[in-house]
Tab-separated table of C-alpha atoms in Angstrom:
chain	number	residue	atom	x	y	z
A	3	MET	CA	-81.429	-88.722	-117.093
A	4	GLY	CA	-77.983	-87.982	-118.412
A	5	GLU	CA	-75.247	-90.252	-117.144
A	6	MET	CA	-76.804	-90.762	-113.731
A	7	THR	CA	-78.043	-94.288	-113.015
A	8	ALA	CA	-80.099	-95.603	-110.131
A	9	GLU	CA	-77.022	-97.339	-108.788
A	10	THR	CA	-74.933	-94.172	-108.934
A	11	PHE	CA	-77.772	-92.253	-107.309
A	12	ARG	CA	-77.914	-94.807	-104.518
A	13	LYS	CA	-74.217	-94.365	-103.831
A	14	LEU	CA	-73.968	-90.587	-104.142
A	15	TYR	CA	-77.336	-89.326	-102.908
A	16	TRP	CA	-79.338	-91.938	-101.053
A	17	LYS	CA	-76.474	-93.120	-98.853
A	18	ASN	CA	-75.827	-89.493	-97.930
A	19	TYR	CA	-79.500	-89.074	-97.041
A	20	ILE	CA	-79.311	-92.134	-94.801
A	21	SER	CA	-76.305	-90.608	-93.034
A	22	ILE	CA	-78.317	-87.434	-92.395
A	23	GLU	CA	-80.973	-89.570	-90.723
A	24	GLU	CA	-78.467	-89.973	-87.918
A	25	PHE	CA	-80.262	-86.833	-86.819
A	26	ILE	CA	-82.300	-89.270	-84.721
A	27	GLN	CA	-79.385	-89.273	-82.294
A	28	THR	CA	-80.552	-85.844	-81.129
A	29	GLU	CA	-83.561	-87.565	-79.553
A	30	ARG	CA	-81.277	-88.519	-76.686
A	31	PHE	CA	-81.344	-84.847	-75.711
A	32	VAL	CA	-84.655	-83.546	-77.100
A	33	ALA	CA	-87.536	-85.985	-77.552
A	34	PHE	CA	-89.256	-86.013	-80.938
A	35	ASP	CA	-92.527	-84.382	-80.023
A	36	ILE	CA	-94.593	-81.507	-81.353
A	37	CYS	CA	-94.152	-79.875	-77.958
A	38	ASN	CA	-90.453	-79.541	-78.782
A	39	TYR	CA	-90.886	-78.249	-82.329
A	40	THR	CA	-89.753	-74.743	-81.325
A	41	THR	CA	-86.621	-75.939	-79.518
A	42	TYR	CA	-83.597	-74.566	-81.348
A	43	SER	CA	-79.905	-75.384	-81.060
A	44	SER	CA	-76.601	-75.204	-82.924
A	45	ALA	CA	-77.011	-78.908	-83.782
A	46	PHE	CA	-80.378	-78.237	-85.424
A	47	LEU	CA	-78.876	-75.249	-87.252
A	48	LYS	CA	-76.111	-77.402	-88.709
A	49	LEU	CA	-78.615	-80.068	-89.761
A	50	LEU	CA	-81.009	-77.595	-91.371
A	51	LEU	CA	-78.214	-76.061	-93.436
A	52	GLU	CA	-77.042	-79.499	-94.548
A	53	ILE	CA	-80.533	-80.685	-95.470
A	54	GLY	CA	-81.416	-77.462	-97.275
A	55	SER	CA	-78.227	-77.599	-99.312
A	56	GLU	CA	-78.909	-81.200	-100.317
A	57	ILE	CA	-82.451	-80.289	-101.392
A	58	ASP	CA	-81.081	-77.448	-103.502
A	59	ILE	CA	-78.627	-79.773	-105.240
A	60	LEU	CA	-81.080	-82.612	-105.753
A	61	ALA	CA	-83.979	-80.438	-106.945
A	62	SER	CA	-81.698	-78.811	-109.500
A	63	PHE	CA	-80.587	-82.239	-110.686
A	64	PHE	CA	-84.178	-83.458	-110.912
A	65	CYS	CA	-85.195	-80.465	-113.030
A	66	SER	CA	-82.228	-80.484	-115.379
A	67	GLU	CA	-81.615	-84.201	-115.832
A	68	GLY	CA	-85.060	-85.583	-115.099
A	69	LEU	CA	-87.355	-82.935	-116.549
A	70	GLY	CA	-85.094	-81.527	-119.232
A	71	GLN	CA	-85.063	-78.018	-117.778
A	72	ASN	CA	-81.524	-76.671	-117.550
A	73	ASN	CA	-82.388	-73.043	-116.873
A	74	VAL	CA	-83.070	-73.458	-113.156
A	75	SER	CA	-81.329	-71.624	-110.352
A	76	ASN	CA	-83.601	-71.336	-107.316
A	77	ILE	CA	-86.521	-72.799	-105.387
A	78	ASN	CA	-89.107	-70.979	-107.518
A	79	ASP	CA	-87.674	-72.462	-110.694
A	80	TYR	CA	-87.757	-75.925	-109.120
A	81	LYS	CA	-91.372	-75.391	-108.082
A	82	THR	CA	-92.445	-74.368	-111.583
A	83	TYR	CA	-91.027	-77.408	-113.334
A	84	ILE	CA	-91.579	-80.062	-110.674
A	85	LEU	CA	-95.259	-79.214	-110.167
A	86	ALA	CA	-95.824	-78.906	-113.904
A	87	ASN	CA	-94.592	-82.479	-114.346
A	88	VAL	CA	-95.490	-84.013	-110.977
A	89	PRO	CA	-98.551	-82.041	-109.768
A	90	GLU	CA	-99.281	-84.414	-106.885
A	91	PHE	CA	-95.874	-83.671	-105.362
A	92	GLU	CA	-97.339	-80.990	-103.087
A	93	ARG	CA	-100.016	-83.361	-101.754
A	94	VAL	CA	-97.956	-86.417	-100.753
A	95	ARG	CA	-97.738	-87.257	-97.052
A	96	VAL	CA	-94.541	-88.323	-95.332
A	97	VAL	CA	-95.311	-90.511	-92.353
A	98	SER	CA	-93.463	-92.176	-89.509
A	99	GLU	CA	-94.329	-93.635	-86.145
A	100	SER	CA	-94.289	-90.174	-84.559
A	101	PHE	CA	-95.005	-87.715	-87.382
A	102	ASP	CA	-97.392	-87.194	-90.265
A	103	GLU	CA	-96.713	-84.170	-92.445
A	104	ILE	CA	-97.108	-82.901	-95.998
A	105	PRO	CA	-93.722	-81.187	-96.272
A	106	TRP	CA	-94.388	-79.540	-99.654
A	107	GLN	CA	-98.025	-78.657	-98.908
A	108	ASN	CA	-99.418	-75.801	-101.039
A	109	TRP	CA	-96.012	-75.312	-102.664
A	110	SER	CA	-97.781	-73.858	-105.714
A	111	MET	CA	-98.941	-70.986	-103.487
A	112	ARG	CA	-95.858	-70.423	-101.310
A	113	ASN	CA	-92.564	-71.995	-100.373
A	114	PRO	CA	-92.579	-74.143	-97.223
A	115	GLY	CA	-91.857	-72.364	-93.951
A	116	TRP	CA	-88.970	-74.710	-93.269
A	117	TRP	CA	-87.383	-73.734	-96.604
A	118	THR	CA	-87.753	-70.029	-95.785
A	119	ALA	CA	-86.125	-70.728	-92.428
A	120	TYR	CA	-83.205	-72.482	-94.117
A	121	ASN	CA	-82.717	-69.652	-96.599
A	122	LYS	CA	-82.908	-66.913	-93.970
A	123	ILE	CA	-80.544	-68.739	-91.628
A	124	LYS	CA	-78.119	-69.179	-94.498
A	125	HIS	CA	-78.096	-65.502	-95.523
A	126	GLU	CA	-79.443	-63.404	-92.615
A	127	ARG	CA	-78.885	-65.504	-89.531
A	128	PHE	CA	-78.787	-62.724	-86.930
A	129	LYS	CA	-81.509	-60.512	-88.369
A	130	VAL	CA	-85.051	-60.479	-87.006
A	131	GLY	CA	-87.904	-61.527	-89.246
A	132	THR	CA	-91.269	-63.248	-89.485
A	133	ILE	CA	-91.916	-66.771	-90.752
A	134	GLU	CA	-95.412	-68.255	-90.528
A	135	ASP	CA	-96.577	-65.504	-88.146
A	136	ILE	CA	-93.658	-65.957	-85.739
A	137	THR	CA	-91.249	-63.030	-85.359
A	138	GLN	CA	-87.790	-63.631	-83.905
A	139	GLU	CA	-84.120	-63.824	-84.812
A	140	TYR	CA	-83.797	-66.073	-87.839
A	141	TYR	CA	-81.328	-68.419	-86.170
A	142	LYS	CA	-84.055	-69.397	-83.710
A	143	PHE	CA	-85.943	-70.988	-86.599
A	144	ALA	CA	-83.223	-73.665	-86.600
A	145	ASN	CA	-85.534	-75.755	-84.466
A	146	GLN	CA	-86.602	-79.358	-84.239
A	147	GLY	CA	-89.822	-78.818	-86.168
A	148	ASN	CA	-88.149	-77.255	-89.178
A	149	VAL	CA	-85.417	-79.881	-89.232
A	150	ILE	CA	-87.961	-82.712	-89.189
A	151	LYS	CA	-90.073	-81.139	-91.939
A	152	ALA	CA	-87.026	-80.347	-94.069
A	153	LEU	CA	-85.769	-83.908	-93.732
A	154	MET	CA	-89.211	-85.155	-94.760
A	155	GLY	CA	-89.043	-82.870	-97.788
A	156	LEU	CA	-85.629	-84.230	-98.740
A	157	TYR	CA	-86.801	-87.822	-98.266
A	158	GLN	CA	-89.746	-87.270	-100.613
A	159	LEU	CA	-87.540	-85.653	-103.251
A	160	GLU	CA	-85.034	-88.529	-103.019
A	161	ILE	CA	-87.773	-91.110	-103.643
A	162	TYR	CA	-89.190	-89.232	-106.619
A	163	VAL	CA	-85.783	-88.908	-108.260
A	164	LEU	CA	-85.003	-92.575	-107.596
A	165	ARG	CA	-88.340	-93.633	-109.088
A	166	ALA	CA	-87.663	-91.576	-112.225
A	167	LEU	CA	-84.235	-93.144	-112.662
A	168	ILE	CA	-85.477	-96.698	-112.214
A	169	LYS	CA	-88.424	-96.087	-114.533
A	170	ARG	CA	-86.077	-94.685	-117.169
A	171	GLU	CA	-83.784	-97.688	-116.980
A	172	GLY	CA	-86.698	-100.090	-117.266
A	173	LYS	CA	-84.869	-102.817	-115.385
A	174	LYS	CA	-86.691	-105.655	-113.707
A	175	GLU	CA	-83.884	-106.704	-111.412
A	176	GLY	CA	-83.995	-105.128	-107.979
A	177	HIS	CA	-81.647	-102.401	-106.904
A	178	SER	CA	-80.255	-102.773	-103.401
A	179	PHE	CA	-82.012	-100.166	-101.319
A	180	LEU	CA	-81.085	-99.301	-97.747
A	181	LYS	CA	-84.070	-98.626	-95.553
A	182	SER	CA	-85.105	-95.285	-94.151
A	183	THR	CA	-85.191	-95.571	-90.382
A	184	LEU	CA	-87.803	-92.825	-90.140
A	185	PHE	CA	-90.176	-92.302	-93.056
A	186	SER	CA	-92.385	-93.642	-95.812
A	187	LEU	CA	-94.659	-91.929	-98.347
A	188	ASP	CA	-98.437	-92.121	-98.261
A	189	GLY	CA	-101.260	-90.947	-100.515
A	190	GLU	CA	-101.387	-89.997	-104.204
A	191	GLY	CA	-100.758	-93.640	-105.130
A	192	TRP	CA	-97.979	-94.317	-102.626
A	193	ILE	CA	-98.480	-97.198	-100.223
A	194	SER	CA	-97.527	-96.333	-96.653
A	195	GLY	CA	-94.988	-98.714	-95.167
A	196	SER	CA	-92.765	-98.983	-98.236
A	197	PHE	CA	-89.033	-98.372	-97.795
A	198	HIS	CA	-88.960	-99.265	-94.103
A	199	LYS	CA	-86.552	-102.140	-94.640
A	200	GLU	CA	-83.860	-103.259	-97.029
A	201	GLY	CA	-84.958	-104.852	-100.253
A	202	GLY	CA	-85.013	-104.857	-104.043
A	203	LEU	CA	-86.543	-101.949	-105.930
A	204	PHE	CA	-87.666	-102.080	-109.575
A	205	TYR	CA	-90.211	-100.658	-112.002
A	206	GLU	CA	-92.524	-102.891	-114.005
A	207	GLY	CA	-95.778	-102.390	-115.838
A	208	GLY	CA	-96.416	-98.887	-114.522
A	209	THR	CA	-95.769	-99.956	-110.947
A	210	LEU	CA	-92.854	-99.280	-108.634
A	211	VAL	CA	-92.230	-102.468	-106.685
A	212	PHE	CA	-90.243	-102.712	-103.469
A	213	ASP	CA	-89.279	-106.035	-101.926
A	214	GLY	CA	-91.904	-107.839	-104.001
A	215	LYS	CA	-94.734	-105.526	-102.927
A	216	ILE	CA	-96.297	-102.581	-104.711
A	217	ALA	CA	-94.842	-99.272	-103.566
A	218	ILE	CA	-96.802	-97.020	-105.907
A	219	VAL	CA	-99.338	-97.574	-108.673
A	220	LYS	CA	-98.279	-94.827	-111.088
């Protein structure tokens, strides 16, 4: 994967992801609940733009450096190469105490609604349009539900890139890994509960191991 190492990734990407998780501070004002999924605000708009931009950067990196595909420029290119190499990507669940979603569900058929919301807010914020059968000004799609799903999508992408880097390096010593305060992956070989605390992460014998326990058998 080029010059990128798991340690460099941890410093430049994962630590930034952890800082975005400070999104949980918004719960002081709007409780995390499906009833509040349609609540929109300028804070959610800022978060959605930040998360979407990070996904764009990281997905491009994953395709070019991880999958050897340099001719990528948009979400449809990312979809083509990621699903060709990691077909289960669109079936993995991201779970937490409050939420259980498949953020990239049916990506092979269509881009996620939260991604469409990010893209429309970025380019056509004050226009009116329809996303997932809801018609309104695009800026109103900067809501809690889309922010949560987008953050789940970024979390999943971060873990897949990190796994690829560690597998490539083939090291048995653990990399220091700061916990996610919100999520873990489940299904398609992933063991729910991984990455909820700090610990060592390494790849050995076809298995990603976190803090001495199997994280994924693949």
